[in-house]
PDB file of C-alpha atoms in Angstrom:
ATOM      1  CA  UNK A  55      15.578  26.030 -28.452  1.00 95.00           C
ATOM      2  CA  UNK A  56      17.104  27.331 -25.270  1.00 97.00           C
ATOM      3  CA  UNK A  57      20.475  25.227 -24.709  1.00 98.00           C
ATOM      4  CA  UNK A  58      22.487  25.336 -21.201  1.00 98.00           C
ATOM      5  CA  UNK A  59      25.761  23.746 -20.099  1.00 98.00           C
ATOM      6  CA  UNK A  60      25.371  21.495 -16.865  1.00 97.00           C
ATOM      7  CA  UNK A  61      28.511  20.184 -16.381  1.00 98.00           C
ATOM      8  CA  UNK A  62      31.671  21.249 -18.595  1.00 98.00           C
ATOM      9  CA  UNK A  63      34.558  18.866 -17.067  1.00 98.00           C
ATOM     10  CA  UNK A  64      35.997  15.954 -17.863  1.00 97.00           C
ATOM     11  CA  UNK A  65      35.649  12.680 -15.663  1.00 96.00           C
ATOM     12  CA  UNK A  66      37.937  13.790 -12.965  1.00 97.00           C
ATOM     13  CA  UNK A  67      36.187  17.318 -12.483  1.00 97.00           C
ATOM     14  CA  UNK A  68      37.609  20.378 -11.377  1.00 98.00           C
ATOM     15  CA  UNK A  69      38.979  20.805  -8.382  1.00 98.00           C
ATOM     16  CA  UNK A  70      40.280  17.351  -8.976  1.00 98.00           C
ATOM     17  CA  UNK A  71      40.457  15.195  -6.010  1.00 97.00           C
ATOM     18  CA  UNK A  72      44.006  15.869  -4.351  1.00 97.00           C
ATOM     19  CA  UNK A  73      45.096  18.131  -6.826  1.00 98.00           C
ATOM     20  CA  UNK A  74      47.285  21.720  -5.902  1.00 96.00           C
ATOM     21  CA  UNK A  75      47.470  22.830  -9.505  1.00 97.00           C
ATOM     22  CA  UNK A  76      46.211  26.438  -9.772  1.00 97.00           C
ATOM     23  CA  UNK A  77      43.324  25.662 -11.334  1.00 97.00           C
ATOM     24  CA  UNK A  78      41.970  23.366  -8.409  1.00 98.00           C
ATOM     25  CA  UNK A  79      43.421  25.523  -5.844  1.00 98.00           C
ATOM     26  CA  UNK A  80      41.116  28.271  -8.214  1.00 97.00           C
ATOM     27  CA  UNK A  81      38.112  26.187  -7.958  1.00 98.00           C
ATOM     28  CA  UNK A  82      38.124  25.139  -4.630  1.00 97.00           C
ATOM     29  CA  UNK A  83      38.095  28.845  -3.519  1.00 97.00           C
ATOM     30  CA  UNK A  84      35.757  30.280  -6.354  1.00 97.00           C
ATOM     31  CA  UNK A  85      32.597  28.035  -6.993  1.00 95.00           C
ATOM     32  CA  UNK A  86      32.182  29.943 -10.641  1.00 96.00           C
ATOM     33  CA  UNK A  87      35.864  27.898 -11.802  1.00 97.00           C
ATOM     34  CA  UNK A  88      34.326  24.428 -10.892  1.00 98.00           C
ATOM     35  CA  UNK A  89      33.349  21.831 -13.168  1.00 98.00           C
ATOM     36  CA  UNK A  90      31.143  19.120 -12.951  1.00 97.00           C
ATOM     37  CA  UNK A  91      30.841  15.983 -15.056  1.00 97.00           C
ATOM     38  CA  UNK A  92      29.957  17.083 -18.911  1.00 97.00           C
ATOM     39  CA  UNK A  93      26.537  17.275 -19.669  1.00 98.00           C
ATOM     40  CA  UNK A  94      23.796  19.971 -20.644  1.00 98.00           C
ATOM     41  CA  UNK A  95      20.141  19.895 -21.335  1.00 98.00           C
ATOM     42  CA  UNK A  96      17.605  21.442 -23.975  1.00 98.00           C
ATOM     43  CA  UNK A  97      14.446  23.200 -23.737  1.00 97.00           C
ATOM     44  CA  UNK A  98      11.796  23.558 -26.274  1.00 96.00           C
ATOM     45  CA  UNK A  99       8.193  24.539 -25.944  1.00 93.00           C
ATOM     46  CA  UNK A 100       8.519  23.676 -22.346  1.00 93.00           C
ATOM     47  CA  UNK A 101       9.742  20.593 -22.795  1.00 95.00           C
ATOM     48  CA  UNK A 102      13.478  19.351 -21.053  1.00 97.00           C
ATOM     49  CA  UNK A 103      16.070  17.246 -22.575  1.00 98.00           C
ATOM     50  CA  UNK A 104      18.943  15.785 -21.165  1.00 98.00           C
ATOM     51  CA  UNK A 105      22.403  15.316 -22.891  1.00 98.00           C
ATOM     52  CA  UNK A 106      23.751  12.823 -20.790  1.00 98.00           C
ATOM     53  CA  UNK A 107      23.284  11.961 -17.371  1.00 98.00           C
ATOM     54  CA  UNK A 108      26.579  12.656 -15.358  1.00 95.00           C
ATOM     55  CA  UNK A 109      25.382  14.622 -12.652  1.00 93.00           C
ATOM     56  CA  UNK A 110      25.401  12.738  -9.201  1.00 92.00           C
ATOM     57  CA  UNK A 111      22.508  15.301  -8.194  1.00 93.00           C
ATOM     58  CA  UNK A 112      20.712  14.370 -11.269  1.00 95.00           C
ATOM     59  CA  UNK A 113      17.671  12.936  -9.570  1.00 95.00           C
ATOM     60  CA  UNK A 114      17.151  16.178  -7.494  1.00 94.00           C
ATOM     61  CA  UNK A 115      17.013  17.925 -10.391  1.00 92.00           C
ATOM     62  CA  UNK A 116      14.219  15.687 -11.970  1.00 94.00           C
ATOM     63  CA  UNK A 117      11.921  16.219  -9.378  1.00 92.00           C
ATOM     64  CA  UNK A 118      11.657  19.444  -9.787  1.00 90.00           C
ATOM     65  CA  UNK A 119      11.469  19.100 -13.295  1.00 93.00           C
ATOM     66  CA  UNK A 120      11.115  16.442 -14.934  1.00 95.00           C
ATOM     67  CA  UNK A 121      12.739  15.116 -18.529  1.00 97.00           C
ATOM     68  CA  UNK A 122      10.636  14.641 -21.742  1.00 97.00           C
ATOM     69  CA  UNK A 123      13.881  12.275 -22.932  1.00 98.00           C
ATOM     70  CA  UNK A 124      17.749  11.917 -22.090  1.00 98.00           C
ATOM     71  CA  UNK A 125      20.265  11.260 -24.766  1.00 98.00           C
ATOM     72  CA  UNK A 126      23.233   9.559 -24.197  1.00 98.00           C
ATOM     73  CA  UNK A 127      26.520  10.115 -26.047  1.00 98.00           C
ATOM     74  CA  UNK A 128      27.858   6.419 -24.259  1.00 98.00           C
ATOM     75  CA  UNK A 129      28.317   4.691 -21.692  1.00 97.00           C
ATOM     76  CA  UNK A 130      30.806   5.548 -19.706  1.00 97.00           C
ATOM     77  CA  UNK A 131      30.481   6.264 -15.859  1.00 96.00           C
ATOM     78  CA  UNK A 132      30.529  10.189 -15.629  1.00 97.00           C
ATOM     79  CA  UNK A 133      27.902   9.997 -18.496  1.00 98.00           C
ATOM     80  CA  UNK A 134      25.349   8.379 -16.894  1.00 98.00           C
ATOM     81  CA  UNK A 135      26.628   7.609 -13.184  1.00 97.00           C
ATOM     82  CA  UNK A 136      22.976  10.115 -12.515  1.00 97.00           C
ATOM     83  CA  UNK A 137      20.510   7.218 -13.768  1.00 98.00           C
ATOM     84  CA  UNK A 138      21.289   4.821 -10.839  1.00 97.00           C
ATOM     85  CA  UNK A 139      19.426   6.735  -8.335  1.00 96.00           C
ATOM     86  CA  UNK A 140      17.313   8.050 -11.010  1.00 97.00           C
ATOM     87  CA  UNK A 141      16.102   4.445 -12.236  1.00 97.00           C
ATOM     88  CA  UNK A 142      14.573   3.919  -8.722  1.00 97.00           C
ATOM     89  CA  UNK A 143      11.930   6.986  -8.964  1.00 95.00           C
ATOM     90  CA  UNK A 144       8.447   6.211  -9.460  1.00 95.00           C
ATOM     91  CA  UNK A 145       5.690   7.786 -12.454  1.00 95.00           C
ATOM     92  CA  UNK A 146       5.786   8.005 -15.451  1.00 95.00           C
ATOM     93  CA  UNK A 147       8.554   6.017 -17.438  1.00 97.00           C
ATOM     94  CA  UNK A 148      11.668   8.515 -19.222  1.00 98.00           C
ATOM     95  CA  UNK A 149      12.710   7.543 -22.648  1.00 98.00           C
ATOM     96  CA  UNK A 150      16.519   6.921 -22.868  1.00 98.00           C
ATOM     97  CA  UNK A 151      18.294   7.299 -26.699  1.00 98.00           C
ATOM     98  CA  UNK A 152      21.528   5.876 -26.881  1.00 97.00           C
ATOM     99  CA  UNK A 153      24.097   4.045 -28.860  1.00 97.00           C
ATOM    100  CA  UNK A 154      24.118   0.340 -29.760  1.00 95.00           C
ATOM    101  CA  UNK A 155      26.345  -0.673 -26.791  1.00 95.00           C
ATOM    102  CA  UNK A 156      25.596  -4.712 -25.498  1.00 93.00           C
ATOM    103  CA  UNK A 157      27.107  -3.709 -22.394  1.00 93.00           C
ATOM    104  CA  UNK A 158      25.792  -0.640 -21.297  1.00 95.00           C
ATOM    105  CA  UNK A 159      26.560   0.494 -17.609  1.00 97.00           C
ATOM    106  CA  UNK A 160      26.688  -2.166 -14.860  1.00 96.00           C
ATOM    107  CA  UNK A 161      23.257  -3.094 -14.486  1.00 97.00           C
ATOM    108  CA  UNK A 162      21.102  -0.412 -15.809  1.00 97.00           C
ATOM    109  CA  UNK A 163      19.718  -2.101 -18.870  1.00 96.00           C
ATOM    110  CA  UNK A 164      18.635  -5.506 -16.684  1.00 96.00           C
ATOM    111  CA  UNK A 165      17.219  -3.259 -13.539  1.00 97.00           C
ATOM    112  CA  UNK A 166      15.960   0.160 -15.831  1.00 98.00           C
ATOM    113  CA  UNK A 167      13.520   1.292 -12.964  1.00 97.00           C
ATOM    114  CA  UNK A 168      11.429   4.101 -14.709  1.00 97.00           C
ATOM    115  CA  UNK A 169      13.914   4.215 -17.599  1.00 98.00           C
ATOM    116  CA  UNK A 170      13.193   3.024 -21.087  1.00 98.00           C
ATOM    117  CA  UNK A 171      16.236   2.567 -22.757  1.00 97.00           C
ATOM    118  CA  UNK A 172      15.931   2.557 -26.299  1.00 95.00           C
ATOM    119  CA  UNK A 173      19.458   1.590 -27.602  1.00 89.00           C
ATOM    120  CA  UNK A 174      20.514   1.680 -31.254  1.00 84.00           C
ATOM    121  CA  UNK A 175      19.741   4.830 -32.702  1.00 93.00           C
ATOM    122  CA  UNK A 176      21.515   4.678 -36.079  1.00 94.00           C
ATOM    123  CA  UNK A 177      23.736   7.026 -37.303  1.00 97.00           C
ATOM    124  CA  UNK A 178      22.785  10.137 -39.549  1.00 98.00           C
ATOM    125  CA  UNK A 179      19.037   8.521 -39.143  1.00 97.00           C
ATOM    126  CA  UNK A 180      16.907  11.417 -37.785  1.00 98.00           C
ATOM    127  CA  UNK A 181      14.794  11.025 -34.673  1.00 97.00           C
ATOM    128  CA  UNK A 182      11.708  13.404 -34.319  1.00 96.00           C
ATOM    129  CA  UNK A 183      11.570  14.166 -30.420  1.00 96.00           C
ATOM    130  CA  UNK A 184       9.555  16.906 -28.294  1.00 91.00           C
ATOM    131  CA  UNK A 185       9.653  19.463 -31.423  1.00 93.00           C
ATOM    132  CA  UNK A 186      13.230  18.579 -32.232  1.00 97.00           C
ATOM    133  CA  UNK A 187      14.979  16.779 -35.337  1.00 98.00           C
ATOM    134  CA  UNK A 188      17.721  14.747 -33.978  1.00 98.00           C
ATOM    135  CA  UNK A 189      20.491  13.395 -36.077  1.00 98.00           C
ATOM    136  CA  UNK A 190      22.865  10.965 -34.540  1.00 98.00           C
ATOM    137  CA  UNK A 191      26.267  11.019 -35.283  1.00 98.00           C
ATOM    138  CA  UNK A 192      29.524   9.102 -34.756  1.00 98.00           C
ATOM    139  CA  UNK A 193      32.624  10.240 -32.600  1.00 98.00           C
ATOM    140  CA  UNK A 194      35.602   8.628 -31.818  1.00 98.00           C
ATOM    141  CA  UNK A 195      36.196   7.257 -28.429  1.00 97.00           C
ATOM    142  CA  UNK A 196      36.748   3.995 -26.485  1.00 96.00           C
ATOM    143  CA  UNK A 197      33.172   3.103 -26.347  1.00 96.00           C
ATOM    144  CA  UNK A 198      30.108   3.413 -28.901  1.00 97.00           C
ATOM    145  CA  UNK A 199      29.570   7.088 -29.089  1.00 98.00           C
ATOM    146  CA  UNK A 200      27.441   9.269 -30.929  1.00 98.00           C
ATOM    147  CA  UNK A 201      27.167  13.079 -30.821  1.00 98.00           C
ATOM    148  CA  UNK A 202      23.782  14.903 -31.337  1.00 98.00           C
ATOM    149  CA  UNK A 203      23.025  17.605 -33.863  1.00 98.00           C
ATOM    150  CA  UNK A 204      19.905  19.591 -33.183  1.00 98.00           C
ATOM    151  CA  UNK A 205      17.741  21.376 -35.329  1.00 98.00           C
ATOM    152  CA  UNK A 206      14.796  22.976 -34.251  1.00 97.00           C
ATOM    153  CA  UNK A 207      13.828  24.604 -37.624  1.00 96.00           C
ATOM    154  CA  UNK A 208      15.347  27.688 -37.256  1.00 96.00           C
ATOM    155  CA  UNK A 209      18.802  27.197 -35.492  1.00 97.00           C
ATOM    156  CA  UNK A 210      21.301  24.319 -35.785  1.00 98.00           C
ATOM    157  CA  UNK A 211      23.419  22.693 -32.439  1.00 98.00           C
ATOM    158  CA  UNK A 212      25.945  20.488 -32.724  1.00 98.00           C
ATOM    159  CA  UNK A 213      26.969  18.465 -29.641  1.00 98.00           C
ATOM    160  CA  UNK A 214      30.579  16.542 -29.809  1.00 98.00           C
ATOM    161  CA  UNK A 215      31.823  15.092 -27.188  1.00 96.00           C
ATOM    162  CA  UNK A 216      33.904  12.669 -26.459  1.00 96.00           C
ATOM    163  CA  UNK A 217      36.085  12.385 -29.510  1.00 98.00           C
ATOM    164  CA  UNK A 218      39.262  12.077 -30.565  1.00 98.00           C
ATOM    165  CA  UNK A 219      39.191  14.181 -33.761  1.00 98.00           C
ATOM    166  CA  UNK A 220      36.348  13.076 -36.098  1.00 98.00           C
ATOM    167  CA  UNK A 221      35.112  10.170 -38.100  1.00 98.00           C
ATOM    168  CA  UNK A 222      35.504  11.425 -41.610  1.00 98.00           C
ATOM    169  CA  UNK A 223      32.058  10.822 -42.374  1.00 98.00           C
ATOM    170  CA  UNK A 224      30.470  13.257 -39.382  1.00 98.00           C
ATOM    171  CA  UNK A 225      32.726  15.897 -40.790  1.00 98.00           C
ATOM    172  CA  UNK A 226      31.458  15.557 -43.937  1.00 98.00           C
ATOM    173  CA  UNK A 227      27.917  15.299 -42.346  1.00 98.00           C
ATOM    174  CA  UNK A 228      28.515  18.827 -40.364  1.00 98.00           C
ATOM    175  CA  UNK A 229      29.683  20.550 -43.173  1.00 97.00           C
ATOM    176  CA  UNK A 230      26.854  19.868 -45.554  1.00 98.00           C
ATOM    177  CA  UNK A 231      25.191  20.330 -42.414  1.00 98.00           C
ATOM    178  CA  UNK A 232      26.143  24.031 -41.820  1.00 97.00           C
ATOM    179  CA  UNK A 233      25.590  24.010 -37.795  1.00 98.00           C
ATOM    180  CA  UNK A 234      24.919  27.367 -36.471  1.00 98.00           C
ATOM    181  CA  UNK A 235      27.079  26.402 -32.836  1.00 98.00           C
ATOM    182  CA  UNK A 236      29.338  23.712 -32.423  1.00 98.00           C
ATOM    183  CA  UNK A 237      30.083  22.201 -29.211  1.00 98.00           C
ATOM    184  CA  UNK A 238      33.236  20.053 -29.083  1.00 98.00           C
ATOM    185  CA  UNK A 239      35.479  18.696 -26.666  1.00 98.00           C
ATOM    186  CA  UNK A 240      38.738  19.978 -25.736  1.00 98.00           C
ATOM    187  CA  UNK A 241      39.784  17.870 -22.911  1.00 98.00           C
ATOM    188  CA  UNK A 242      43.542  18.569 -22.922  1.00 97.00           C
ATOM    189  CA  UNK A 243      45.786  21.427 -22.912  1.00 96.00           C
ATOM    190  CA  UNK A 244      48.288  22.159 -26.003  1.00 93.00           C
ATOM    191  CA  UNK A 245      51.195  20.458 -23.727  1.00 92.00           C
ATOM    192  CA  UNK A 246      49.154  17.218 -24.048  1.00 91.00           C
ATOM    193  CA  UNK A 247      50.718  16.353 -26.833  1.00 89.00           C
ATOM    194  CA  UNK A 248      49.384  12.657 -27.753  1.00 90.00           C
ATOM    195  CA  UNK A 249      46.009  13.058 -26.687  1.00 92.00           C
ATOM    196  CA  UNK A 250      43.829   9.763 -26.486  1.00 90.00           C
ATOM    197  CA  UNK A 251      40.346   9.282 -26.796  1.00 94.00           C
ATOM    198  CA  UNK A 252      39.534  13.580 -26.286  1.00 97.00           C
ATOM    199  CA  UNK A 253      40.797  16.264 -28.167  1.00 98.00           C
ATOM    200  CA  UNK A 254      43.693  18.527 -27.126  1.00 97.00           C
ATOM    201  CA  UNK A 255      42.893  22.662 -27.367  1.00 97.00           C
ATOM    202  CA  UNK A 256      45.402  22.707 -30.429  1.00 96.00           C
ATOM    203  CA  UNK A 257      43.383  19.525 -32.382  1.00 97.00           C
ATOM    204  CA  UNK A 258      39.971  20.902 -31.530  1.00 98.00           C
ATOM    205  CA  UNK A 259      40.809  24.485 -32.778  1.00 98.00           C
ATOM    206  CA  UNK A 260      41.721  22.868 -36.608  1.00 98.00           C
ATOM    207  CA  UNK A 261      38.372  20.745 -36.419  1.00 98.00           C
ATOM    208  CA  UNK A 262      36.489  23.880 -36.346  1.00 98.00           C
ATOM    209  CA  UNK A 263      38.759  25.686 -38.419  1.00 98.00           C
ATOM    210  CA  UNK A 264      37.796  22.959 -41.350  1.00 97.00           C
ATOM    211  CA  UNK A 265      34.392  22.870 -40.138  1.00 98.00           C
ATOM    212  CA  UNK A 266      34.178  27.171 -40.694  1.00 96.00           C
ATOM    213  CA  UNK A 267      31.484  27.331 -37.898  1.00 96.00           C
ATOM    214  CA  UNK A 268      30.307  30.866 -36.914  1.00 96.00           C
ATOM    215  CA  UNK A 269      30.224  29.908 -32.956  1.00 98.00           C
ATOM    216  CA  UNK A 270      31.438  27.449 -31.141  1.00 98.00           C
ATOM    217  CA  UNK A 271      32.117  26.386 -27.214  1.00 98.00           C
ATOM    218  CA  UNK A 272      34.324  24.154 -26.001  1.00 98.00           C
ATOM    219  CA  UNK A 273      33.503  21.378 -22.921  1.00 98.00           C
ATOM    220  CA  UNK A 274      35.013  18.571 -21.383  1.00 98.00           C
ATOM    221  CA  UNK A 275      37.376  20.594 -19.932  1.00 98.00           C
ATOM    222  CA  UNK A 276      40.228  18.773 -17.915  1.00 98.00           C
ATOM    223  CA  UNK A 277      41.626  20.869 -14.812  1.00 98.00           C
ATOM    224  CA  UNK A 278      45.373  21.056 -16.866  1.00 97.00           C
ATOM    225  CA  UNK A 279      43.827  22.582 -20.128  1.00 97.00           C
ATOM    226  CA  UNK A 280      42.660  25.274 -17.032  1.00 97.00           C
ATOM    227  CA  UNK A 281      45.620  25.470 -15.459  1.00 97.00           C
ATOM    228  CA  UNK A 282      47.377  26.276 -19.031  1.00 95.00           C
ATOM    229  CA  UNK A 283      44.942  29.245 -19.817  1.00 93.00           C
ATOM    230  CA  UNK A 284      46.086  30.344 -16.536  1.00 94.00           C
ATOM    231  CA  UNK A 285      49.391  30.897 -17.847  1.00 90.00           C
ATOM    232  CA  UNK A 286      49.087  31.245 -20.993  1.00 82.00           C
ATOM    233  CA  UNK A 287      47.714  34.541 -23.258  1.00 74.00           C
ATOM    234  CA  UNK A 288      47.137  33.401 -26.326  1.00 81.00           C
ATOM    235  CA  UNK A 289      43.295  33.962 -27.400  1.00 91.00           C
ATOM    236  CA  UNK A 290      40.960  32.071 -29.238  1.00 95.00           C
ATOM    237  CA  UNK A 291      39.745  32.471 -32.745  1.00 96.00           C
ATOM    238  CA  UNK A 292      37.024  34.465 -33.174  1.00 97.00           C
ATOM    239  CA  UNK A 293      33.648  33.106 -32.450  1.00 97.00           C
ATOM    240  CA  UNK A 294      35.030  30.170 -30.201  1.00 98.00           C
ATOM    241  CA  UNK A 295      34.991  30.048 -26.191  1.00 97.00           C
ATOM    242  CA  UNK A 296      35.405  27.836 -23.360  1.00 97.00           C
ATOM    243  CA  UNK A 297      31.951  26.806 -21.965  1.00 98.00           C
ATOM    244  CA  UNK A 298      31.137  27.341 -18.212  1.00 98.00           C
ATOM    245  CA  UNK A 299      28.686  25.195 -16.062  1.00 98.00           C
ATOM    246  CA  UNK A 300      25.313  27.055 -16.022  1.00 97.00           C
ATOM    247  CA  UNK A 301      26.461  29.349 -19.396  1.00 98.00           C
ATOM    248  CA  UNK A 302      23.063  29.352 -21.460  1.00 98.00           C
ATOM    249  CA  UNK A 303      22.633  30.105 -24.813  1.00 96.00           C
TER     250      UNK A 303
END
């Protein structure tokens, strides 16, 4: 399993539109410092696998090379604001795993296009898919939202965003789980002290503290939580780092 980061920010991005904080004024000078909407993809056997769909580019990328599946954490916008131009391509349909969410995205479940959306998958139920064992699981957040843990017999992934802390029940999950990498979000910046709906650095840091993990990245990255490690000195625990777009593993 060969795992890359496609997009590590939050919704807004980084630069963020009209924003002079350092990190923007950073990112619009060194193209390394941007991010782009959070999302990744998977490759097994030669096979690709979207983890979302956030990418506004996102059909550009699929010609060249096109997706066995895409899974979607939820529905919001800058998760899957990539399948509208996507849905009007032409061949072969793509398989789309998702929450159960009645509402989906605008319109994309009563015009799909070449996308078969198969909402639903069930939490902790496995799904076999392209040489892969996915197991659903729930997060916290303001819509239906499931993270992905993938295990492709040998090493374990553990894809977590967006959340606000976890269920109770995923962290029990995870630890009987025993991921080999953890990717979580960590949308806000210490200062952000009442975080809603993502994780802070500080409230991210104790979830994998409980959860003991030997590596871990973190994503969803808002341009403050930047603009704090700017200033700021204090490292990270062993074994956990802030994820880049393009950083493979």
């Amino acid at each position: 399993m060969k795992f890359r980061f496609v997009g590590t920010g939050d919704s807004a991005q980084v630069p963020r539109f009209g924003c002079d904080c350092p990190a923007c004024a950073r990112a619009r000078v060194l193209t390394s410092h941007r991010r782009g909407a959070c999302c990744a993809e998977v490759r097994l056997d030669g096979r690709r696998i979207l983890l979302d769909a956030g990418r506004t580019d996102l059909a550009d990328s699929c010609e060249a090379e096109r997706p066995a599946a895409i899974l979607v954490t939820h529905y919001h916008a800058d998760h899957v604001q990539g399948l509208f131009h996507l849905r009007w391509g032409t061949g072969e349909p793509i398989p789309v795993y998702g929450p159960k969410d009645a509402h989906g995205c605008a319109d994309l479940y009563r015009n799909p296009g070449v996308l078969d959306f198969r909402p639903g998958l069930k939490p902790f139920r496995p799904l076999a898919l392209e040489g892969l064992t996915v197991t659903p699981v729930p997060l916290n957040h303001s819509k239906p939202t499931l993270g992905y843990c993938l295990d492709d017999g040998d090493r374990r992934l553990a894809y977590l965003t967006d959340t606000l802390g976890l269920p109770a029940e995923t962290e029990r999950f995870l630890r009987d789980w025993r991921p080999d990498v953890v990717v979580l979000d960590a949308t806000h910046p210490a200062a952000h002290a009442a975080p809603r709906n993502h994780n802070n650095l500080p409230l991210a840091l104790q979830i994998l503290e409980r959860l003991a993990v030997p590596c871990a990245y973190l994503t969803h990255i808002g341009h403050d939580l930047d603009a704090e490690r700017l200033e700021a000195t204090t490292p990270l625990p062993p074994g956990v780092h802030f994820a880049h777009d393009g950083l493979a593993l």
